[in-house]
């Protein structure tokens, strides 16, 4: 939402709603800037928050993009280069340059300079590996060491350094999954009805068509990584060059893909709240208050009234009437490393390992291995010179 224009695809709050309350950090970055980062966001947002406090007002951070929220709550970011202003750098981004390298080469380089960080990151996670390598190249200090220093500061914890704003609280609006999915599907339909395709078509024609023709389109950086661009890529590049029937099929494919990725993103946001706030107890985690929004007809009773009571209690320095959500015990090891020899894959994290062992791909390889071993035993029995005894081993392999 920081980018100018494209109000539909970025789901900006309507001008009517913006007039009801002063909004910041919306529509101020040129959409062609590809190296706008979370550091740029933080460097502009923090002074705004100070300005709001100075006027005896309460800033409300609405999200949104999780990493950007974290940058405002904790000391978690690393400035690799001092910038003369808060504007995005015009020069090339070293992290983007590193991402052009092969994954294995990137991970090998990181292993040499920061083995601890390399052990935590999956070799295929190019963006995180490149970022850690960039931090070392531009500071001379391993990324893992800097993170340890932040966490060990007074008031620090598992999420990073101390809270920037100690009296903050989190209002988590959550809904029943079925109700949320239906609402998100309707939101996509409303976006299409509001002119989403015209907006995308115009932007593609002005800014992306030439890049596609030269095969240098980039859906990983800048505004093009927003949900909606790559989902309609086939439709936009083929429009006018295929039959109306094919175009209609590609359009429907794009709409369904947009609905799917929107729901997937919403699940990731909910998972982030649970993982970052409810499973990481420590002195630097604000209290989280859950507000049920499944039934929008009950907005006043279930959301607005309790939210106002909680915020007013914080302002007045007293205990809110509502209880914050309790911290969940997290015994999962998110950094465990296991190699599945059947699938020739490295799996990081207990939950990911459990999901992998139940996956169709793994079970297929397991079934194939058992068939080969059974066939091998059968050939061995047939070639045995008169010995009719067979092994009591069934040859089955335990699921790794």
Coordinates of C-alpha atoms in Angstrom, one line a residue:
X1 CA 0.0 0.0 0.0
X2 CA 3.0 2.3 0.1
X3 CA 3.1 2.4 -3.7
X4 CA 1.2 5.1 -5.6
X5 CA -1.8 4.0 -7.6
X6 CA -3.0 0.5 -8.1
X7 CA -5.5 1.0 -5.3
X8 CA -7.6 -2.1 -6.1
X9 CA -4.8 -4.7 -6.3
X10 CA -3.2 -3.4 -3.1
X11 CA -6.6 -3.2 -1.3
X12 CA -6.1 0.4 -0.1
X13 CA -8.7 1.8 2.3
X14 CA -11.2 3.9 0.5
X15 CA -10.9 7.7 0.3
X16 CA -14.2 8.0 2.2
X17 CA -12.7 6.0 5.1
X18 CA -9.4 7.9 5.0
X19 CA -11.4 11.1 5.6
X20 CA -12.8 9.7 8.8
X21 CA -9.3 9.3 10.4
X22 CA -5.8 10.5 9.4
X23 CA -3.9 7.8 7.5
X24 CA -0.2 7.6 6.9
X25 CA 2.2 5.5 4.9
X26 CA -0.1 5.1 1.9
X27 CA 0.6 5.9 -1.7
X28 CA 4.0 7.7 -1.5
X29 CA 6.5 5.4 -3.3
X30 CA 6.9 5.4 -7.1
X31 CA 5.6 2.0 -8.3
X32 CA 8.7 1.5 -10.5
X33 CA 11.0 1.6 -7.5
X34 CA 12.1 -2.0 -6.9
X35 CA 14.4 -1.7 -3.9
X36 CA 12.1 -0.2 -1.4
X37 CA 12.8 -2.2 1.8
X38 CA 11.4 -2.7 5.3
X39 CA 14.3 -0.4 6.5
X40 CA 13.0 2.4 4.3
X41 CA 9.5 1.8 5.8
X42 CA 10.7 1.8 9.4
X43 CA 12.8 4.9 8.9
X44 CA 9.7 6.8 7.7
X45 CA 7.2 5.3 10.1
X46 CA 9.0 5.7 13.4
X47 CA 9.3 9.5 13.2
X48 CA 5.6 9.6 12.2
X49 CA 4.7 7.6 15.4
X50 CA 6.8 10.0 17.5
X51 CA 5.0 12.9 15.8
X52 CA 1.6 11.4 16.7
X53 CA 2.6 10.8 20.3
X54 CA 3.8 14.4 20.5
X55 CA 0.3 15.6 19.6
X56 CA -1.1 13.4 22.5
X57 CA -2.7 11.0 20.0
X58 CA -2.6 7.2 19.8
X59 CA -1.0 5.6 16.7
X60 CA -2.7 2.5 15.5
X61 CA -0.6 0.2 13.3
X62 CA -2.9 -1.8 10.9
X63 CA -1.5 -4.8 9.2
X64 CA -0.7 -6.3 7.1
X65 CA 2.7 -7.3 6.2
X66 CA 4.1 -9.1 9.2
X67 CA 7.8 -8.3 8.9
X68 CA 6.9 -4.6 8.6
X69 CA 5.0 -4.7 11.8
X70 CA 7.9 -6.4 13.6
X71 CA 10.2 -3.6 12.4
X72 CA 8.1 -1.1 14.4
X73 CA 7.7 -3.2 17.5
X74 CA 11.2 -4.5 18.1
X75 CA 14.8 -3.8 17.3
X76 CA 15.1 -6.5 14.7
X77 CA 16.5 -4.8 11.6
X78 CA 20.1 -4.3 10.6
X79 CA 21.2 -1.2 8.8
X80 CA 23.9 -2.5 6.4
X81 CA 24.5 0.9 4.9
X82 CA 23.9 4.4 6.2
X83 CA 21.6 6.3 3.8
X84 CA 21.6 10.1 3.3
X85 CA 17.8 10.1 3.4
X86 CA 14.8 7.9 3.9
X87 CA 14.2 7.6 0.1
X88 CA 15.0 4.3 -1.5
X89 CA 18.5 3.9 -2.9
X90 CA 18.9 4.5 -6.6
X91 CA 21.9 2.1 -6.9
X92 CA 21.6 -1.6 -7.3
X93 CA 20.7 -3.7 -4.3
X94 CA 23.4 -6.2 -3.3
X95 CA 20.8 -8.7 -2.0
X96 CA 19.1 -8.7 -5.4
X97 CA 22.5 -9.3 -7.0
X98 CA 23.2 -12.2 -4.7
X99 CA 19.9 -13.8 -5.4
X100 CA 21.0 -14.3 -9.0
X101 CA 23.5 -16.9 -7.9
X102 CA 22.8 -20.6 -7.7
X103 CA 21.2 -21.7 -4.4
X104 CA 23.9 -24.2 -3.5
X105 CA 26.7 -21.6 -4.2
X106 CA 24.9 -19.0 -2.0
X107 CA 24.5 -21.4 0.9
X108 CA 28.1 -22.5 0.5
X109 CA 29.3 -18.9 0.8
X110 CA 27.2 -18.3 3.9
X111 CA 28.4 -21.5 5.5
X112 CA 32.0 -20.2 5.2
X113 CA 31.3 -16.9 6.9
X114 CA 28.4 -17.6 9.2
X115 CA 27.9 -21.4 9.8
X116 CA 25.4 -20.8 12.5
X117 CA 23.0 -18.9 10.3
X118 CA 23.6 -21.3 7.4
X119 CA 22.5 -24.2 9.6
X120 CA 19.3 -22.4 10.4
X121 CA 18.3 -21.6 6.8
X122 CA 17.2 -23.9 4.1
X123 CA 19.6 -23.9 1.1
X124 CA 16.7 -23.2 -1.2
X125 CA 15.5 -20.1 0.7
X126 CA 17.4 -17.8 -1.5
X127 CA 16.1 -14.5 -0.1
X128 CA 17.0 -15.2 3.5
X129 CA 20.4 -16.7 2.6
X130 CA 21.2 -13.7 0.4
X131 CA 20.1 -11.3 3.1
X132 CA 22.4 -13.0 5.7
X133 CA 25.3 -13.0 3.3
X134 CA 24.6 -9.3 2.4
X135 CA 24.7 -8.4 6.2
X136 CA 28.1 -10.0 6.5
X137 CA 29.5 -8.5 3.4
X138 CA 28.4 -4.9 4.3
X139 CA 29.1 -5.0 8.1
X140 CA 31.9 -7.5 8.4
X141 CA 30.0 -9.2 11.3
X142 CA 28.1 -12.5 11.0
X143 CA 24.3 -12.0 10.9
X144 CA 23.8 -14.6 13.7
X145 CA 26.2 -12.6 16.0
X146 CA 24.2 -9.4 15.4
X147 CA 20.9 -11.1 16.2
X148 CA 22.4 -12.5 19.4
X149 CA 23.5 -9.0 20.4
X150 CA 20.0 -7.7 19.9
X151 CA 18.4 -10.5 21.9
X152 CA 20.8 -10.0 24.8
X153 CA 20.1 -6.3 25.2
X154 CA 18.2 -5.4 28.4
X155 CA 14.5 -6.2 27.7
X156 CA 15.3 -8.3 24.7
X157 CA 14.1 -11.8 24.1
X158 CA 13.5 -14.5 21.4
X159 CA 12.0 -12.0 19.0
X160 CA 14.8 -9.6 19.1
X161 CA 15.7 -6.5 21.1
X162 CA 13.5 -4.7 23.6
X163 CA 10.1 -3.4 22.7
X164 CA 10.3 0.1 21.2
X165 CA 6.9 1.0 22.7
X166 CA 6.6 -0.8 26.1
X167 CA 2.9 0.0 26.6
X168 CA 1.6 -1.4 23.3
X169 CA -1.0 -4.1 22.9
X170 CA -2.1 -6.3 20.0
X171 CA -5.8 -6.6 18.9
X172 CA -6.0 -9.7 16.8
X173 CA -9.1 -9.9 14.7
X174 CA -9.7 -13.6 13.8
X175 CA -12.5 -15.5 12.2
X176 CA -13.7 -19.0 11.7
X177 CA -11.8 -20.5 8.7
X178 CA -15.0 -21.2 6.6
X179 CA -16.3 -17.6 7.2
X180 CA -12.9 -16.1 6.5
X181 CA -12.5 -18.1 3.2
X182 CA -16.0 -17.1 2.0
X183 CA -15.2 -13.4 2.9
X184 CA -11.9 -13.5 1.0
X185 CA -13.6 -15.1 -2.1
X186 CA -16.1 -12.3 -2.1
X187 CA -13.4 -9.7 -1.7
X188 CA -11.7 -11.0 -4.9
X189 CA -15.1 -10.9 -6.7
X190 CA -15.6 -7.3 -5.5
X191 CA -12.1 -6.4 -6.7
X192 CA -12.9 -7.7 -10.2
X193 CA -16.2 -5.8 -10.2
X194 CA -14.5 -2.6 -9.1
X195 CA -12.1 -2.7 -12.1
X196 CA -9.2 -4.9 -11.1
X197 CA -8.6 -6.1 -14.6
X198 CA -8.6 -2.6 -16.1
X199 CA -6.1 -1.5 -13.4
X200 CA -3.8 -4.5 -14.1
X201 CA -4.1 -4.2 -17.8
X202 CA -3.2 -0.5 -17.8
X203 CA -0.2 -1.0 -15.5
X204 CA 1.0 -4.0 -17.5
X205 CA 0.8 -2.0 -20.7
X206 CA 2.7 1.0 -19.3
X207 CA 5.3 -0.7 -17.2
X208 CA 5.6 -4.5 -17.6
X209 CA 4.9 -5.3 -21.3
X210 CA 8.4 -4.5 -22.5
X211 CA 10.0 -6.4 -19.6
X212 CA 7.9 -9.5 -20.5
X213 CA 8.9 -9.1 -24.2
X214 CA 12.6 -9.1 -23.1
X215 CA 12.0 -11.9 -20.6
X216 CA 13.2 -9.9 -17.7
X217 CA 9.9 -9.5 -15.7
X218 CA 10.5 -9.7 -12.0
X219 CA 7.6 -10.8 -9.7
X220 CA 9.9 -11.0 -6.6
X221 CA 10.6 -7.4 -5.9
X222 CA 8.8 -4.1 -5.6
X223 CA 5.2 -3.7 -6.3
X224 CA 5.2 -6.6 -8.8
X225 CA 5.5 -9.1 -5.8
X226 CA 2.0 -8.0 -4.7
X227 CA -0.6 -10.7 -4.8
X228 CA -2.4 -10.4 -8.2
X229 CA 0.3 -9.6 -10.7
X230 CA 1.8 -13.1 -11.4
X231 CA -1.6 -14.7 -11.0
X232 CA -2.9 -12.8 -14.1
X233 CA 0.4 -13.0 -16.0
X234 CA -0.8 -15.6 -18.6
X235 CA -4.0 -13.7 -19.2
X236 CA -2.3 -10.3 -19.7
X237 CA 0.5 -11.5 -22.0
X238 CA -1.9 -13.5 -24.2
X239 CA -4.7 -11.0 -24.4
X240 CA -5.4 -10.1 -28.0
X241 CA -3.2 -13.0 -29.3
X242 CA -5.5 -15.9 -28.5
X243 CA -9.2 -16.9 -29.1
X244 CA -11.9 -15.3 -26.8
X245 CA -12.5 -18.8 -25.4
X246 CA -8.9 -19.2 -24.4
X247 CA -8.7 -15.7 -23.0
X248 CA -11.8 -16.4 -20.9
X249 CA -10.3 -19.6 -19.5
X250 CA -7.1 -17.8 -18.6
X251 CA -9.1 -15.0 -16.9
X252 CA -11.0 -17.5 -14.8
X253 CA -7.7 -19.3 -14.0
X254 CA -6.3 -16.0 -12.8
X255 CA -9.3 -15.2 -10.6
X256 CA -9.2 -18.7 -9.0
X257 CA -5.5 -18.4 -8.5
X258 CA -5.9 -15.0 -6.8
X259 CA -8.6 -16.4 -4.5
X260 CA -6.3 -19.4 -3.6
X261 CA -3.2 -17.3 -2.9
X262 CA -5.2 -14.7 -0.9
X263 CA -6.5 -17.4 1.4
X264 CA -3.1 -18.9 1.7
X265 CA -1.7 -15.5 2.7
X266 CA -4.4 -15.1 5.3
X267 CA -3.5 -18.4 6.8
X268 CA 0.2 -17.4 7.0
X269 CA -0.8 -14.2 8.7
X270 CA -2.7 -16.1 11.4
X271 CA 0.2 -18.5 11.8
X272 CA 2.6 -15.6 12.2
X273 CA 0.5 -14.2 15.1
X274 CA 0.5 -17.6 16.8
X275 CA 4.2 -18.2 16.3
X276 CA 5.5 -14.8 17.1
X277 CA 3.2 -13.7 19.9
X278 CA 1.6 -16.8 21.4
X279 CA 4.4 -19.3 21.3
X280 CA 7.4 -17.1 22.2
X281 CA 6.8 -16.0 25.9
X282 CA 9.2 -13.3 27.0
X283 CA 9.5 -9.8 28.4
X284 CA 9.3 -8.2 25.0
X285 CA 6.0 -9.7 23.7
X286 CA 3.0 -7.4 24.0
X287 CA -0.3 -8.8 25.3
X288 CA -2.6 -10.1 22.6
X289 CA -6.4 -9.7 22.8
X290 CA -8.5 -11.8 20.5
X291 CA -11.6 -10.3 18.8
X292 CA -14.0 -12.7 17.0
X293 CA -15.1 -11.3 13.6
X294 CA -16.8 -14.3 12.0
X295 CA -20.2 -12.7 12.2
X296 CA -20.0 -9.1 10.9
X297 CA -23.5 -8.5 12.1
X298 CA -22.1 -8.6 15.6
X299 CA -19.3 -6.2 14.9
X300 CA -20.5 -3.7 17.6
X301 CA -20.8 -6.3 20.4
X302 CA -17.9 -8.6 19.5
X303 CA -15.3 -6.2 18.1
X304 CA -15.8 -2.5 18.5
X305 CA -17.1 -2.3 22.1
X306 CA -14.4 -4.7 23.6
X307 CA -11.6 -3.1 21.5
X308 CA -12.5 0.4 22.8
X309 CA -12.6 -0.9 26.4
X310 CA -9.2 -2.5 26.0
X311 CA -7.6 0.6 24.5
X312 CA -9.2 2.9 27.1
X313 CA -7.8 0.7 29.9
X314 CA -4.3 1.0 28.5
X315 CA -4.6 4.7 28.2
X316 CA -5.8 5.1 31.8
X317 CA -3.2 2.7 33.1
X318 CA -5.6 0.0 34.4
X319 CA -6.2 -3.6 33.7
X320 CA -8.5 -4.2 30.7
X321 CA -11.7 -6.1 31.4
X322 CA -10.8 -8.7 28.8
X323 CA -8.1 -11.3 29.4
X324 CA -5.3 -11.5 26.9
X325 CA -4.8 -14.7 25.0
X326 CA -2.7 -17.2 26.9
X327 CA 0.8 -18.1 25.7
X328 CA 0.8 -21.5 24.0
X329 CA 3.6 -24.0 24.9
X330 CA 5.8 -24.5 21.8
X331 CA 7.8 -27.7 22.0
X332 CA 8.4 -27.9 18.3
X333 CA 12.0 -27.6 17.1
X334 CA 11.8 -25.3 14.1
X335 CA 15.5 -25.6 13.4
X336 CA 15.8 -29.4 13.3
X337 CA 17.6 -30.8 10.2
X338 CA 16.7 -34.1 8.7
X339 CA 17.7 -35.5 5.3
X340 CA 15.1 -37.8 3.6
X341 CA 17.3 -40.2 1.6
X342 CA 14.3 -41.6 -0.2
X343 CA 13.4 -38.2 -1.7
X344 CA 16.9 -36.6 -1.5
X345 CA 15.6 -33.6 0.3
X346 CA 16.7 -31.6 3.3
X347 CA 13.8 -30.9 5.7
X348 CA 14.1 -28.2 8.4
X349 CA 11.7 -28.2 11.4
X350 CA 9.7 -30.9 13.2
X351 CA 6.4 -29.9 11.7
X352 CA 7.7 -29.8 8.2
X353 CA 9.3 -33.2 8.7
X354 CA 6.0 -34.7 9.9
X355 CA 4.2 -33.1 6.9
X356 CA 6.8 -34.5 4.5
X357 CA 6.5 -38.1 5.8
X358 CA 2.8 -37.9 5.1
X359 CA 3.2 -36.3 1.7
X360 CA 2.2 -38.2 -1.5
X361 CA 5.7 -37.8 -2.9
X362 CA 7.4 -39.4 0.1
X363 CA 4.8 -42.2 0.3
X364 CA 5.3 -42.8 -3.5
X365 CA 9.1 -43.2 -3.0
X366 CA 8.5 -45.4 0.0
X367 CA 6.2 -47.7 -1.9
X368 CA 8.6 -47.9 -4.8
X369 CA 11.5 -48.8 -2.5
X370 CA 9.5 -51.6 -0.9
X371 CA 8.6 -53.0 -4.3
X372 CA 12.2 -53.0 -5.3
X373 CA 13.3 -54.8 -2.1
X374 CA 10.5 -57.3 -2.4
X375 CA 11.5 -58.0 -6.0
X376 CA 15.1 -58.4 -5.0
X377 CA 14.2 -60.9 -2.3
X378 CA 12.0 -62.9 -4.7
X379 CA 14.9 -63.2 -7.2
X380 CA 17.2 -64.3 -4.3
X381 CA 14.7 -67.0 -3.3
X382 CA 14.3 -68.3 -6.8
X383 CA 18.1 -68.5 -7.2
X384 CA 18.6 -70.4 -3.9
X385 CA 20.1 -73.9 -4.4
X386 CA 17.6 -76.1 -2.7
X387 CA 17.2 -74.1 0.5
X388 CA 13.5 -73.7 0.9
X389 CA 13.6 -71.7 4.1
X390 CA 12.7 -68.0 3.7
X391 CA 13.7 -65.1 5.8
X392 CA 11.1 -64.0 8.3
X393 CA 11.9 -60.3 7.6
X394 CA 9.2 -58.6 5.6
X395 CA 11.5 -56.1 4.1
X396 CA 9.4 -53.1 5.1
X397 CA 11.1 -49.9 5.9
X398 CA 9.9 -47.6 8.7
X399 CA 8.8 -44.2 7.7
X400 CA 11.8 -41.9 8.3

